[in-house]
Short mmCIF file of C-alpha atoms and ligand atoms in Angstrom, two decimals:
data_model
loop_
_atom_site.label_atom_id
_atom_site.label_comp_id
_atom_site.label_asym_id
_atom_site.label_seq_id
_atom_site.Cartn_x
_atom_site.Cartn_y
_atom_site.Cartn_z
CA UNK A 644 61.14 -32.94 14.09
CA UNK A 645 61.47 -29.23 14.27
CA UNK A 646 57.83 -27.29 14.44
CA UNK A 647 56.03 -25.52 11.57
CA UNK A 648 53.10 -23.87 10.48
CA UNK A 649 51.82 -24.64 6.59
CA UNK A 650 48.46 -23.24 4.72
CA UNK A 651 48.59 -22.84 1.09
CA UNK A 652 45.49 -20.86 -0.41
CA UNK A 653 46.44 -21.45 -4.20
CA UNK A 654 44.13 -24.31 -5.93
CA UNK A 655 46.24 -25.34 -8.52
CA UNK A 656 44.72 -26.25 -11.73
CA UNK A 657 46.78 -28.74 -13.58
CA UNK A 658 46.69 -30.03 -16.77
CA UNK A 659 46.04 -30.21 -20.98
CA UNK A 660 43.62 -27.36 -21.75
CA UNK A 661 43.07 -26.13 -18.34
CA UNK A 662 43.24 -22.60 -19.46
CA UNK A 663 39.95 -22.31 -20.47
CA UNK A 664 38.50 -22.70 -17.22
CA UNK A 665 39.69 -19.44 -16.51
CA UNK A 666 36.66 -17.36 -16.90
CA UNK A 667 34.43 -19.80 -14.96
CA UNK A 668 37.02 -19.83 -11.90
CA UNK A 669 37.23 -15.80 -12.00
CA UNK A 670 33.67 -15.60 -11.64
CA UNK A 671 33.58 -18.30 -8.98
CA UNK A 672 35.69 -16.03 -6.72
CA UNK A 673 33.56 -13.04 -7.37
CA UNK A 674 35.46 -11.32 -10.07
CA UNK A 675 33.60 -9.38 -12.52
CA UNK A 676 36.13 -6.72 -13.84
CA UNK A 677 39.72 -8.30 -14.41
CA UNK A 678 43.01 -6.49 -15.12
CA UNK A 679 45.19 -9.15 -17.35
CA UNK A 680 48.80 -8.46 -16.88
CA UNK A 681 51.21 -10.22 -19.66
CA UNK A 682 54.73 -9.59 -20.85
CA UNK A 683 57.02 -8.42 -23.81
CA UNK A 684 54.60 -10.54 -26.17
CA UNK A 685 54.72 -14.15 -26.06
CA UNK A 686 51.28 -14.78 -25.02
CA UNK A 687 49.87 -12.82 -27.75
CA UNK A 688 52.44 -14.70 -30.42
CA UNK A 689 51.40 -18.07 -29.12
CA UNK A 690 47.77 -17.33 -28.89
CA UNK A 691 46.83 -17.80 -25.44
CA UNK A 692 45.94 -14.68 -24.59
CA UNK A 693 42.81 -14.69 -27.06
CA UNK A 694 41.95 -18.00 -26.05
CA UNK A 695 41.89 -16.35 -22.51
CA UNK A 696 40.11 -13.52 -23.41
CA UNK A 697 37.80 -15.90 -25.47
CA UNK A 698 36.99 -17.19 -22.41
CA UNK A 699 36.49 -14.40 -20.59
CA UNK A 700 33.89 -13.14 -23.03
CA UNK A 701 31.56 -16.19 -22.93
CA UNK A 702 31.38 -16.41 -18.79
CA UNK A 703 30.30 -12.63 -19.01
CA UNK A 704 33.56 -11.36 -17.49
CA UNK A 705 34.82 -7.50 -18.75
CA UNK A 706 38.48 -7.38 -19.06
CA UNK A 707 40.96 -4.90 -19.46
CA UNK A 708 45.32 -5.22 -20.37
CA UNK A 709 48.22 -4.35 -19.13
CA UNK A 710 51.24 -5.80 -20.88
CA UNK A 711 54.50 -4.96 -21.25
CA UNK A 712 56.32 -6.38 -18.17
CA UNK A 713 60.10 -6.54 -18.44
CA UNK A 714 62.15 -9.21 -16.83
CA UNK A 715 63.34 -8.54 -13.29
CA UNK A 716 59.62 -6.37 -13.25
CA UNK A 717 59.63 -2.57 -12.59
CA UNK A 718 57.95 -0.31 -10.30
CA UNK A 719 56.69 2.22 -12.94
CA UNK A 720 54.89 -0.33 -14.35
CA UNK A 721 53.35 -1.43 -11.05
CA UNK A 722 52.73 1.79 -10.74
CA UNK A 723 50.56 2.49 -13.76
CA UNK A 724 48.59 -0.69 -13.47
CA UNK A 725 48.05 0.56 -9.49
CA UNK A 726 46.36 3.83 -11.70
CA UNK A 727 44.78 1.92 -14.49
CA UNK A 728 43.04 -0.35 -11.78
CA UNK A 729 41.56 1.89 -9.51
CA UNK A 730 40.18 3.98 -12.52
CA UNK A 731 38.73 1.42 -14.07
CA UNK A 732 37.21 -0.13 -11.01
CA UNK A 733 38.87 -3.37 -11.34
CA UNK A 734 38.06 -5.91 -8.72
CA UNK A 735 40.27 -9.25 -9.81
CA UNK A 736 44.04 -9.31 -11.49
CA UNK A 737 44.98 -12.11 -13.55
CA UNK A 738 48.56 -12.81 -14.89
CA UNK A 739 49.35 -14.65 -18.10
CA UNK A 740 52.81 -15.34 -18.33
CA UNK A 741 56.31 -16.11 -16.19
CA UNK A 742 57.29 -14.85 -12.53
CA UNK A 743 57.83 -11.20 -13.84
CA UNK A 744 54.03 -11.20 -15.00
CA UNK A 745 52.45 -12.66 -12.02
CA UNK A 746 54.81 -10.59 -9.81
CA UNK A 747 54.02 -7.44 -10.80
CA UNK A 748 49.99 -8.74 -10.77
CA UNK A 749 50.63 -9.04 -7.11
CA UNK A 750 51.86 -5.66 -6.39
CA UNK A 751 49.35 -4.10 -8.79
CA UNK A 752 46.64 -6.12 -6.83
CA UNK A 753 47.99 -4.74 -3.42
CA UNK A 754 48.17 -1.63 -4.90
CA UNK A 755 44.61 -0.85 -5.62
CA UNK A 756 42.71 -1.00 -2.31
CA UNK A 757 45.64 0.83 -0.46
CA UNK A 758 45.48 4.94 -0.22
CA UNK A 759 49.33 5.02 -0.08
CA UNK A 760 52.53 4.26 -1.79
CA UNK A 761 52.66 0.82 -2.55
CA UNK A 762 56.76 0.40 -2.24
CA UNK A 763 56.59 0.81 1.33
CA UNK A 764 55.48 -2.65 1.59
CA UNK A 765 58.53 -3.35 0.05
CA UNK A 766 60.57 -1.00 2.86
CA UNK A 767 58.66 -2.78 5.45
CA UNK A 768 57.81 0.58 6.41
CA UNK A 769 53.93 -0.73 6.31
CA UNK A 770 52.47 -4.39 6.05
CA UNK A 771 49.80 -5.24 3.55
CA UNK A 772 46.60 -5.78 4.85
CA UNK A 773 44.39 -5.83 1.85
CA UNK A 774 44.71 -7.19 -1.63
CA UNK A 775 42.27 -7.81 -4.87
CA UNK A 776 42.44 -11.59 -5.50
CA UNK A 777 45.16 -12.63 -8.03
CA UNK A 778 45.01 -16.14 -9.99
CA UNK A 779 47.24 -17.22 -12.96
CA UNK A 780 48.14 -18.95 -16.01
CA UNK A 781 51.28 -19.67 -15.43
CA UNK A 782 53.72 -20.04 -19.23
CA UNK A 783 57.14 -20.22 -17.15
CA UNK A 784 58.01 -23.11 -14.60
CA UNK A 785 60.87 -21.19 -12.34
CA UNK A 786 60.07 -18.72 -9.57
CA UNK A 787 57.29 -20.33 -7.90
CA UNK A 788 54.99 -17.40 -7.69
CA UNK A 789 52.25 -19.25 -9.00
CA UNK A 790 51.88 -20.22 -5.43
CA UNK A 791 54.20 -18.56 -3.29
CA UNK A 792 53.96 -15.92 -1.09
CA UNK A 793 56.15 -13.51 -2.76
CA UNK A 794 56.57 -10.66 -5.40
CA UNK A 795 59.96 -9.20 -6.46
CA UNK A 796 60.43 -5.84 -7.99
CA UNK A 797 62.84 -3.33 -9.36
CA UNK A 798 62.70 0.13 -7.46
CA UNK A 799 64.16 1.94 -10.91
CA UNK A 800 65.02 5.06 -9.27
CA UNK A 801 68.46 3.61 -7.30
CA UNK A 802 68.14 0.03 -8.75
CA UNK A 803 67.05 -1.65 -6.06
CA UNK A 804 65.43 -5.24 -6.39
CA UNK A 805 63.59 -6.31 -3.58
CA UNK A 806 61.10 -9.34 -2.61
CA UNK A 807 58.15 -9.33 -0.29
CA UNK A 808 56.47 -11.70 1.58
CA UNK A 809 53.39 -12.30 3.20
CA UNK A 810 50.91 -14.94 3.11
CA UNK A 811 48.45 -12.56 1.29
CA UNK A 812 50.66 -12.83 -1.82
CA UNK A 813 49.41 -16.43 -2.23
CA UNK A 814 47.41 -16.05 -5.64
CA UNK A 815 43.83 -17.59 -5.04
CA UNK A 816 43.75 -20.22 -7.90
CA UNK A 817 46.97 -20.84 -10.59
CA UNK A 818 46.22 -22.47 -14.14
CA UNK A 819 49.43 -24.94 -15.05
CA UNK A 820 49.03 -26.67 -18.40
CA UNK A 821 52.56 -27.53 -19.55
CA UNK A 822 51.67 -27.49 -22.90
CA UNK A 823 52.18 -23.68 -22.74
CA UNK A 824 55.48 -24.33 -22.19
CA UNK A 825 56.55 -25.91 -25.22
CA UNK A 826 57.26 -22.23 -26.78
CA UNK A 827 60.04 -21.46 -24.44
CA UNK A 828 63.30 -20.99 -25.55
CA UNK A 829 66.12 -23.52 -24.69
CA UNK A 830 67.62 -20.88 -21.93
CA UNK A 831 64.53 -19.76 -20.22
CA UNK A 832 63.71 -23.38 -20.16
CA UNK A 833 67.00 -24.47 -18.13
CA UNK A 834 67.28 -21.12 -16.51
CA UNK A 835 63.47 -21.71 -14.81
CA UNK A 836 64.91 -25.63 -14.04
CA UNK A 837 67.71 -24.09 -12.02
CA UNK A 838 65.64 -21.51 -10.17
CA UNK A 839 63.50 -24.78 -8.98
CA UNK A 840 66.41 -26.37 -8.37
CA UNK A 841 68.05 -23.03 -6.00
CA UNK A 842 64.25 -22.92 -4.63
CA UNK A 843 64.59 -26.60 -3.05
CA UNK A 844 68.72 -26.12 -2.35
CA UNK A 845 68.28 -22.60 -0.51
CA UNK A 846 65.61 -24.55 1.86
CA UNK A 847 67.95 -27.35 2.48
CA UNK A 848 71.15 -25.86 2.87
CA UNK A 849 70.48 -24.76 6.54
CA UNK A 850 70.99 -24.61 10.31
CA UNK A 851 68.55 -27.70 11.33
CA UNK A 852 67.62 -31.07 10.35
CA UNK A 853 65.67 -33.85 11.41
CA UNK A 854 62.69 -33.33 9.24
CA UNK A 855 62.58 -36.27 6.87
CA UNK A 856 59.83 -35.97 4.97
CA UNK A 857 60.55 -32.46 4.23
CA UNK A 858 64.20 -33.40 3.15
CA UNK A 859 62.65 -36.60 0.95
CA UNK A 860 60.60 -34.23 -0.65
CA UNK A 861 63.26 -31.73 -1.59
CA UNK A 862 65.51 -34.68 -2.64
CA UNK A 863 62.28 -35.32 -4.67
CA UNK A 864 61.95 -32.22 -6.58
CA UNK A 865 65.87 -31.64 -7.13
CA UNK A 866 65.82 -35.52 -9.09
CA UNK A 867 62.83 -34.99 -10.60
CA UNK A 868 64.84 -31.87 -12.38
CA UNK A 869 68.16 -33.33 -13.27
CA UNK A 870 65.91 -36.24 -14.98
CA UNK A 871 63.56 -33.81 -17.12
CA UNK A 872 65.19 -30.69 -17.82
CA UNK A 873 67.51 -32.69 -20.05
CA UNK A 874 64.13 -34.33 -21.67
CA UNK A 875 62.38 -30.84 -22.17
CA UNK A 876 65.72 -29.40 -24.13
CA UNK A 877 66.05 -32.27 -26.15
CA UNK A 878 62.34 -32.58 -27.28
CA UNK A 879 60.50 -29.63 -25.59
CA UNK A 880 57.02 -30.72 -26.69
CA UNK A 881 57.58 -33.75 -24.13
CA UNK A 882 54.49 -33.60 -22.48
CA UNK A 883 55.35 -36.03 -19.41
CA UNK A 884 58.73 -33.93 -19.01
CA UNK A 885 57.01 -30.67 -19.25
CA UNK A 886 54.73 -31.74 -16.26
CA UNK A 887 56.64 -32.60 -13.94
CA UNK A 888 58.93 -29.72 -14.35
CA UNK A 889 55.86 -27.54 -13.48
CA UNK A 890 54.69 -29.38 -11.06
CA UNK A 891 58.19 -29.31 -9.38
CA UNK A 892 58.31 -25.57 -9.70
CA UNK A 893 55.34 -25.24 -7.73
CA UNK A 894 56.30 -27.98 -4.77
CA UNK A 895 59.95 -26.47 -4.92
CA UNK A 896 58.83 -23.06 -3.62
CA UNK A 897 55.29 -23.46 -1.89
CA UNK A 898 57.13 -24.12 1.39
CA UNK A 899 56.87 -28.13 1.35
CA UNK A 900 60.67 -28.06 0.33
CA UNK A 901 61.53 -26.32 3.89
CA UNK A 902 59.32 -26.89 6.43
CA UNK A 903 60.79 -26.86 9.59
CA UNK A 904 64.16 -25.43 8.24
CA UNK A 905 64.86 -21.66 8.06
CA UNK A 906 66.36 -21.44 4.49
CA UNK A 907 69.57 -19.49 3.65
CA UNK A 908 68.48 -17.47 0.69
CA UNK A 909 71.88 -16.14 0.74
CA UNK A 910 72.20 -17.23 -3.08
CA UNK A 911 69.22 -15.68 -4.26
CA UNK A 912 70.47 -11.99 -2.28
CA UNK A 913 73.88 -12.65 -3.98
CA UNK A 914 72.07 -13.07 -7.41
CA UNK A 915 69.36 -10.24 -7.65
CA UNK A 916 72.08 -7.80 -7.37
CA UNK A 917 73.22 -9.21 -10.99
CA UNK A 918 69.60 -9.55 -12.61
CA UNK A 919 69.29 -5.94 -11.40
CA UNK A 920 73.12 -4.65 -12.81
CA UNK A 921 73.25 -6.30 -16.23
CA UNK A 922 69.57 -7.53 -16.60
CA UNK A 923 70.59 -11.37 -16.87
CA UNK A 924 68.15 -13.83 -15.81
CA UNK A 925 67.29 -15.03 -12.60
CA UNK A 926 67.87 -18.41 -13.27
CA UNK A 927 70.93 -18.90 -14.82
CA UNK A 928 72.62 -15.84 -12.75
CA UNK A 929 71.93 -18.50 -9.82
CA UNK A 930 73.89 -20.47 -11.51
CA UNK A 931 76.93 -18.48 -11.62
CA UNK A 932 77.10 -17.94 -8.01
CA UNK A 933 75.53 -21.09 -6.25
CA UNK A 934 78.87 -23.27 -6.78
CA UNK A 935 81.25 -20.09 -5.39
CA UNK A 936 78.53 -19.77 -2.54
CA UNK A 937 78.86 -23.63 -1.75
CA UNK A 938 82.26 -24.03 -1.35
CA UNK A 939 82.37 -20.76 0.92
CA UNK A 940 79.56 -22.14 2.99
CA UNK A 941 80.40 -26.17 2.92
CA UNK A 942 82.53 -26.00 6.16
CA UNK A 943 79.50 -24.55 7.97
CA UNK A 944 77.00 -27.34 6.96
CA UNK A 945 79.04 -30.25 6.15
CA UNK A 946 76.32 -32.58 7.57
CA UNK A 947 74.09 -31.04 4.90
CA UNK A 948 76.53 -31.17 2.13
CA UNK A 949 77.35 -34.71 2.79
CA UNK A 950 73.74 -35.76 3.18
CA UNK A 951 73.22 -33.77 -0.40
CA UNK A 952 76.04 -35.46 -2.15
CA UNK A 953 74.77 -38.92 -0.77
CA UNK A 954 70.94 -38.95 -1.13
CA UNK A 955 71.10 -37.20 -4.40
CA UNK A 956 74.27 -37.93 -5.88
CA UNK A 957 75.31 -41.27 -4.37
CA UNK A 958 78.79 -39.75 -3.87
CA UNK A 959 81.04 -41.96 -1.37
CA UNK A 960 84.64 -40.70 -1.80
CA UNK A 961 84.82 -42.18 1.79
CA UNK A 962 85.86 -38.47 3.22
CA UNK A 963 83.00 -36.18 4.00
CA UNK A 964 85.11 -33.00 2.61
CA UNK A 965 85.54 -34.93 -0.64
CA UNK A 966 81.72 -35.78 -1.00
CA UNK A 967 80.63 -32.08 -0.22
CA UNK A 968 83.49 -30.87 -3.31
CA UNK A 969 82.48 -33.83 -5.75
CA UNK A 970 78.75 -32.60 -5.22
CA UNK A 971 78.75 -29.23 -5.78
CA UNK A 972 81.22 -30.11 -9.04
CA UNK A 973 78.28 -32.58 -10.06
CA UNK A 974 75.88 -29.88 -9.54
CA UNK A 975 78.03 -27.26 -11.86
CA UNK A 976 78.38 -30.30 -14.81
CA UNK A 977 74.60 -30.53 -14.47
CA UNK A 978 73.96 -26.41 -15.21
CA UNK A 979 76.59 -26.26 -17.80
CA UNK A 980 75.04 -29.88 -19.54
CA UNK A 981 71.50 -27.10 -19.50
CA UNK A 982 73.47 -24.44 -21.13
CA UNK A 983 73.76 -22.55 -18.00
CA UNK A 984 76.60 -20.24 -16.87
CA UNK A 985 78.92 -20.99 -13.71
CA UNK A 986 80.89 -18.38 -13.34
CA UNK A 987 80.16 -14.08 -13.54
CA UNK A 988 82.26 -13.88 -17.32
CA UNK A 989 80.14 -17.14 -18.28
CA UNK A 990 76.97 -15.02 -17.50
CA UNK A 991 77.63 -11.62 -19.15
CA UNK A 992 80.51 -11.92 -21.15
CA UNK A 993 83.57 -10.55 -18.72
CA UNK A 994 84.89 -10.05 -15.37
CA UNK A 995 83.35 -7.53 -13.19
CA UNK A 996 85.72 -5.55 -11.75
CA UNK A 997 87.03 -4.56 -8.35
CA UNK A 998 84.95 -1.51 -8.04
CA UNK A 999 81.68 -3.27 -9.14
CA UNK A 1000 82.02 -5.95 -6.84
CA UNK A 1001 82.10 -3.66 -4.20
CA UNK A 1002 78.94 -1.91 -5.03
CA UNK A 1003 77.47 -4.92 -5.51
CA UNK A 1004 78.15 -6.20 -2.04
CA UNK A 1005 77.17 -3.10 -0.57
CA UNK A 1006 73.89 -3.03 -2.35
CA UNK A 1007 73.03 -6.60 -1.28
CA UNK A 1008 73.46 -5.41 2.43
CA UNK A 1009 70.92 -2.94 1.20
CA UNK A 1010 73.99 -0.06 1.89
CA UNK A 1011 75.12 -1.92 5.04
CA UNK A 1012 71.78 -2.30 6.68
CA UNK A 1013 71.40 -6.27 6.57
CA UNK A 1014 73.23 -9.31 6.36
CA UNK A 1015 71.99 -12.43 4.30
CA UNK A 1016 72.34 -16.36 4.89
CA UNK A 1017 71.77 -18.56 7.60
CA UNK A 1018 74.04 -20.99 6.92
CA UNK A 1019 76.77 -19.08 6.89
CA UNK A 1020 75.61 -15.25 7.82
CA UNK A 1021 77.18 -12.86 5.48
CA UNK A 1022 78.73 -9.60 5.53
CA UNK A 1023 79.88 -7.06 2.70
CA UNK A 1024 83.51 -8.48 3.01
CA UNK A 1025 82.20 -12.25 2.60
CA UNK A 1026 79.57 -11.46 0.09
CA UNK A 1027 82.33 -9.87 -1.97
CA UNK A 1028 84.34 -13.09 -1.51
CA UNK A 1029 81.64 -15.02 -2.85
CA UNK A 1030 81.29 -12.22 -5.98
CA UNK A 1031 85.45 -12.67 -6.64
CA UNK A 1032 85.45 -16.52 -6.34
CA UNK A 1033 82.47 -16.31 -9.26
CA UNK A 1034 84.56 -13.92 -11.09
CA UNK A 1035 87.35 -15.83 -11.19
CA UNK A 1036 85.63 -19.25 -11.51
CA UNK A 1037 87.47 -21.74 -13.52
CA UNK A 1038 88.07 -25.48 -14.11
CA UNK A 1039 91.70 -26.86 -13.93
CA UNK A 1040 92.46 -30.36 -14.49
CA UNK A 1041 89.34 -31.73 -13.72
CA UNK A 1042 88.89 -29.16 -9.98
CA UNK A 1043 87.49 -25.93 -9.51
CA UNK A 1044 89.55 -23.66 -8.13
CA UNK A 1045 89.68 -20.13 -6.23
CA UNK A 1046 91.74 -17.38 -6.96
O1 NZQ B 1035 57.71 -11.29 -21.63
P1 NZQ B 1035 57.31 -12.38 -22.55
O2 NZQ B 1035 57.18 -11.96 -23.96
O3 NZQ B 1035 56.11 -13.15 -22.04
O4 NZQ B 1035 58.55 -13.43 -22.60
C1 NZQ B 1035 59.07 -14.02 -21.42
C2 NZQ B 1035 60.39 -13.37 -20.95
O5 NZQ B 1035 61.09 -12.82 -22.02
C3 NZQ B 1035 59.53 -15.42 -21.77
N1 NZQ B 1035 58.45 -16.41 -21.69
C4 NZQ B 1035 57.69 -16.74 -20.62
N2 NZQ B 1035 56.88 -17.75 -20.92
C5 NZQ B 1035 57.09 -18.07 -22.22
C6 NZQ B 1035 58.10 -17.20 -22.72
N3 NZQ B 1035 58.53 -17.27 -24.00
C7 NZQ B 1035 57.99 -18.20 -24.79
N4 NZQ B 1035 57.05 -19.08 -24.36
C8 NZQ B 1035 56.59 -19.06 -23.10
N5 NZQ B 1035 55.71 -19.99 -22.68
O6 NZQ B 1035 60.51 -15.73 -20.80
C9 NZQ B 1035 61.20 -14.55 -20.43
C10 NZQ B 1035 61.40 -14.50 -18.93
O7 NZQ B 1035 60.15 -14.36 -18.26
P2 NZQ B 1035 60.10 -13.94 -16.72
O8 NZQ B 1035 58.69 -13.92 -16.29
O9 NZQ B 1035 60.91 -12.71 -16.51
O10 NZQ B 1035 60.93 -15.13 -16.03
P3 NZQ B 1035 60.79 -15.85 -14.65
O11 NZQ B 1035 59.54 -16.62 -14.56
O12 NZQ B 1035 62.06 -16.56 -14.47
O13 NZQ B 1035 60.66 -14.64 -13.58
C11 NZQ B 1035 61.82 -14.00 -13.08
C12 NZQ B 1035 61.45 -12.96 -12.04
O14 NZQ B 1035 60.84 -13.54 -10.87
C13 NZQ B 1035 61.60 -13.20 -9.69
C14 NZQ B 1035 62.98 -13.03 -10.25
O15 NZQ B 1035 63.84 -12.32 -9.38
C15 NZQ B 1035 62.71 -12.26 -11.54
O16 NZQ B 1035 62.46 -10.92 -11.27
N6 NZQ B 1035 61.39 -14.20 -8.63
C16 NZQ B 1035 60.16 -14.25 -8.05
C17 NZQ B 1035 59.88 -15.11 -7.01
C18 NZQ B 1035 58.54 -15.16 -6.37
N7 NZQ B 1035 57.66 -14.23 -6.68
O17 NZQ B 1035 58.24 -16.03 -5.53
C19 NZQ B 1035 60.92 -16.00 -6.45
C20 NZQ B 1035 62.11 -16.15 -7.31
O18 NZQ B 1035 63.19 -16.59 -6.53
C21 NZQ B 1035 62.52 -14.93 -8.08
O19 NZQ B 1035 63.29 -14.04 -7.32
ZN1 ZN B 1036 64.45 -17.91 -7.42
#
């Protein structure tokens, strides 16, 4: 077994009504002045965030809100919730709402007790040493940042989307009650599934092995998701479904998925240059990619591939090449059978062309200055393979094929 390290702060809260614990847990951890940071609106449409703020009120707690977060979250906003914050004396931030919302809680609440400019975290020019505590209601089951150690933003000025991570980012407690869920629309529903799904696959997919429990556990989480998403579509009040779809999209990206395995990630690098271009989301422009990705990378990690198309598929074409092809094809009929995309046109509408795959190759290097993956480690000129085979991503007579 290959060594690891593992601590996860979060205390997850789980289950039917849960939310309105929250102003008994803020006070718990100290909190007295909270800065609740919500979305484009669907918290206030579905009520929660007056039942929040409901609860708020009776444990004593003053509140003030920041809404308004975009998909693929901005810096400006970060920015002005940095201000807001440290006017207003706030000492605890709370998100309601999906990644975006509890992502840009996590900057704002590293943000406040720093003198300085709170991107160059984000440049790795400083590290964070401080942060306000951050809990949330989570409305979204996808990115993981309920519990992970991570927050992604969008630097506007250049468009440049880029994570964080450090163990600090771990919000302190995180509210899941899947009945929040049940307002989500079809495609944010099976767009979140696949980003649990890419969560589990990016760990697995990688140079190592020989952690078994880890793998059982990812081979956990990715069945647990072809069984439910399916359920949630078809009746999305389905409160057993709904649960273990959040539940999942906690495990998937709390570590447990990976331990003792580096990750690749090189999907996720490949993708945030798209949510950051044409504003798609994260989720489904995964699933445009992963399948061109795959069959780039499959030579490098056969053992992996064949272990994937075996455990989770129970794929014996007798031929190790043809397990690792019929897998990733069973993986592409699963996203399309969600409604998701599997190609660049399927995911906004056209072809990009020549000249925009270049850019976006060079702007996943951050302008030459990295390379991503593990499995495979990429380049510009293979990332920009990966970007034409998803252009040009079709299915003839039953096999996908590159151009
Ligand atoms: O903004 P509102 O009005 O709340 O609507 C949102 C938004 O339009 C809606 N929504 C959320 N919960 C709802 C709901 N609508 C109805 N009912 C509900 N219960 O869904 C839309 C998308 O929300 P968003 O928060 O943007 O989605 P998601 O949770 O997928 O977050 C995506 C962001 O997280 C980043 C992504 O790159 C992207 O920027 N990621 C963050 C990670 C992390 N911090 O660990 C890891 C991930 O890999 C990912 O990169
Ligand atoms: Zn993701």
């Amino acid at each position: 077994m290959n060594s690891f390290e593992f601590k996860c702060e979060t205390r997850i809260i789980f289950g039917a009504g849960t939310e309105c614990r929250v102003g008994r847990e803020i006070k718990k951890c100290g909190g007295r002045r909270v800065l609740i940071v919500y979305g484009g609106g669907s918290v206030k449409r579905s009520g929660l965030l007056s039942r929040v703020e409901n609860c708020l009120k009776e444990e004593g707690v003053d509140w003030l809100e920041l809404g308004g977060v975009e998909p693929n979250p901005k810096l400006s906003l970060v920015h002005r919730g940095i201000e807001l914050g440290r006017r207003e004396r706030v000492d605890f931030v709370l998100a309601v709402g999906g990644g975006s919302a509890i992502d840009t809680a996590k900057a704002i609440a590293l943000g406040i007790p720093d003198t300085g400019e709170v991107w160059d975290f984000f440049d790795h020019v400083r590290e964070p040493e401080k942060i306000l505590p951050v809990a949330t209601i989570l409305t979204l089951p996808a990115t993981g940042s309920e519990a992970s150690r991570a927050t992604v933003i969008t630097k506007e000025d250049g468009q440049v989307k880029k994570g964080l991570n450090f163990p600090i980012l771990r919000p302190v407690f995180s509210i899941l009650n899947p009945e929040l869920t049940y307002t989500l629309p079809p495609y944010q529903t099976a767009s979140g599934c696949v980003d649990i799904l890419m969560h589990t696959l990016e760990r697995f997919f990688s140079r190592g092995s020989g952690n078994e429990l880890t793998d059982l556990i990812a081979e956990a989480v990715i069945r647990t998701i072809l069984k439910n998403a399916p359920i949630a579509l078809e009746n999305p009040s389905d409160y057993q479904a709904r649960s273990e779809i959040m539940w999942a999209g906690t495990v998937s990206h709390c570590e447990l998925t990976g331990l003792g395995l580096p990750g690749d990630w090189a999907s996720h690098q490949i993708e945030h240059e798209l949510s950051t271009a044409y504003g798609v989301a994260h989720g489904a422009g995964l699933a445009a990619v992963w399948g061109s990705w795959a069959r780039y990378a499959m030579g490098e990690g056969m053992d992996r591939f064949t272990k994937y198309a075996r455990d989770v598929w129970g794929i014996r074409t007798g031929d190790d090449d043809g397990d690792a092809r019929c897998a990733i094809e069973k993986t592409e009929e699963f996203f399309r059978s969600i409604g998701m995309p599997v190609s660049i046109p399927e995911l906004i509408g056209r072809p990009v062309s020549e000249e925009e795959i270049k850019t976006l190759a060079h702007k996943c290097t951050f302008l030459g200055k990295r390379t991503i993956g593990n499995l495979v480690v990429m380049r510009e000129p293979e990332i920009e393979a990966v970007y034409r085979m998803a252009n040009h991503h079709e299915r003839i007579g039953g096999f996908y094929v590159r151009e």
